[in-house]
XYZ file of C-alpha atoms in Angstrom:
159
model
C 0.000 0.000 0.000
C 2.822 2.354 0.818
C 4.366 1.952 -2.639
C 0.994 2.484 -4.247
C 0.484 5.748 -2.340
C 3.966 6.990 -3.292
C 3.350 6.219 -6.960
C 0.006 8.021 -6.877
C 1.510 11.093 -5.196
C 4.282 11.142 -7.813
C 1.652 10.965 -10.557
C -0.350 13.785 -8.994
C 2.691 16.030 -8.622
C 3.720 15.461 -12.232
C 6.915 13.602 -11.357
C 7.689 10.351 -13.087
C 9.927 7.658 -11.669
C 13.428 7.663 -13.146
C 12.996 4.183 -14.564
C 9.287 4.378 -15.404
C 9.566 3.228 -18.974
C 11.809 0.317 -17.961
C 9.161 -0.753 -15.483
C 6.628 -0.701 -18.317
C 8.830 -3.009 -20.356
C 9.492 -5.371 -17.477
C 5.878 -5.360 -16.325
C 6.335 -3.957 -12.815
C 4.198 -0.860 -13.364
C 0.977 -1.000 -11.425
C -2.468 -0.081 -12.677
C -3.604 3.511 -12.260
C -6.589 2.394 -10.195
C -6.323 1.766 -6.451
C -5.954 -2.038 -6.664
C -2.519 -3.640 -6.835
C -2.863 -6.536 -9.299
C -1.029 -6.981 -12.585
C -2.959 -6.735 -15.801
C -2.909 -9.811 -18.073
C -1.206 -7.835 -20.851
C 1.805 -7.120 -18.620
C 2.366 -10.762 -17.663
C 5.292 -12.677 -19.067
C 4.006 -15.526 -21.257
C 7.204 -17.570 -20.975
C 6.233 -19.318 -17.781
C 5.189 -16.628 -15.337
C 8.643 -15.267 -14.407
C 9.510 -11.634 -15.063
C 12.582 -10.870 -17.154
C 15.587 -9.732 -15.136
C 16.246 -6.001 -15.198
C 19.891 -6.528 -16.173
C 18.824 -8.527 -19.250
C 16.449 -5.755 -20.306
C 19.215 -3.171 -19.833
C 21.615 -5.272 -21.912
C 18.986 -5.575 -24.638
C 18.395 -1.810 -24.612
C 22.151 -1.157 -24.718
C 22.572 -3.413 -27.767
C 19.569 -1.909 -29.558
C 20.960 1.586 -28.919
C 24.249 0.520 -30.508
C 22.443 -0.980 -33.509
C 20.095 1.958 -34.123
C 22.702 4.591 -33.193
C 20.715 6.143 -30.351
C 21.873 7.191 -26.905
C 21.565 4.750 -24.043
C 19.789 6.512 -21.202
C 18.224 3.968 -18.822
C 17.418 6.510 -16.112
C 15.563 8.850 -18.480
C 17.607 11.902 -17.485
C 17.531 15.027 -19.622
C 20.671 15.178 -21.748
C 19.926 17.695 -24.509
C 20.410 15.153 -27.300
C 17.184 16.294 -28.957
C 18.672 19.728 -29.584
C 22.075 18.361 -30.592
C 20.505 16.038 -33.182
C 18.762 18.853 -35.071
C 20.380 20.220 -38.215
C 22.388 23.418 -37.940
C 20.545 26.523 -39.118
C 23.587 28.457 -40.332
C 23.960 26.967 -43.829
C 20.268 27.332 -44.666
C 20.222 30.946 -43.446
C 23.272 31.767 -45.574
C 21.634 30.293 -48.673
C 18.337 32.128 -48.094
C 19.441 35.343 -49.798
C 21.186 35.432 -53.184
C 24.949 35.908 -53.133
C 24.932 39.428 -54.586
C 22.455 41.857 -56.083
C 23.536 43.783 -59.168
C 22.624 47.446 -58.696
C 21.781 49.844 -61.510
C 24.948 51.799 -60.725
C 27.097 48.675 -61.179
C 25.201 47.778 -64.355
C 25.855 51.267 -65.792
C 29.578 50.902 -65.018
C 29.642 47.534 -66.771
C 27.810 48.800 -69.871
C 28.615 52.510 -70.329
C 27.309 52.514 -73.953
C 23.726 51.852 -72.863
C 21.555 54.816 -71.935
C 20.155 53.614 -68.614
C 18.647 56.021 -66.112
C 18.377 55.379 -62.402
C 15.224 57.148 -61.244
C 16.049 56.837 -57.554
C 19.526 58.329 -58.035
C 18.153 61.180 -60.170
C 15.549 61.941 -57.504
C 18.227 61.932 -54.781
C 20.472 64.314 -56.748
C 17.497 66.646 -57.375
C 16.686 66.685 -53.656
C 20.304 67.535 -52.765
C 20.278 70.453 -55.252
C 16.982 71.758 -53.846
C 18.382 71.637 -50.317
C 21.499 73.557 -51.396
C 19.381 76.262 -53.039
C 17.456 76.751 -49.792
C 20.662 76.814 -47.736
C 19.981 73.458 -46.105
C 22.731 71.483 -47.857
C 25.737 70.019 -46.153
C 28.435 72.584 -45.236
C 31.712 72.843 -47.105
C 34.650 70.973 -45.653
C 37.010 73.102 -43.587
C 40.586 72.877 -44.829
C 43.160 74.400 -42.482
C 45.592 75.904 -45.005
C 43.072 77.542 -47.310
C 40.491 78.998 -44.928
C 42.894 80.982 -42.768
C 43.854 84.492 -43.871
C 47.500 85.483 -44.209
C 47.622 87.790 -41.161
C 46.102 85.493 -38.572
C 48.002 82.866 -36.670
C 46.808 79.896 -34.784
C 46.302 80.847 -31.134
C 48.337 78.947 -28.611
C 46.876 77.988 -25.278
C 48.455 79.828 -22.364
C 50.001 77.697 -19.668
C 49.612 78.582 -16.034
């Protein structure tokens, strides 16, 4: 009765025994109802004796080797599910084409063709309009040319 109560409390709390699925294979798992008998489907048909746990573990170990899976008899979380998934890097790299050919590059490649880039023309027109209104970018300050002949660079006084 004590084992039955512990199993029920583990079920209620959401915890599963560490070797729950091994117990299912062996046939030691009890029914979910309150009685403690074994169901006919869980009985061993080879004469009434249950298979030894070590034999079941050996069988699982061999099948894991054959099918190239990890042997985890305790059912602990190992992260193998994540490690088995394909890497996303290569597919993300191949999502976009290698290189887009812009109109500017196309014009450089074929200078004989009369191709107009509407976006570039619009941008240049906007820059000219801004300059006419005095909103364009300022001229670059060059030290040698902007200074008049009579002025010298002021030195900071030391105290």
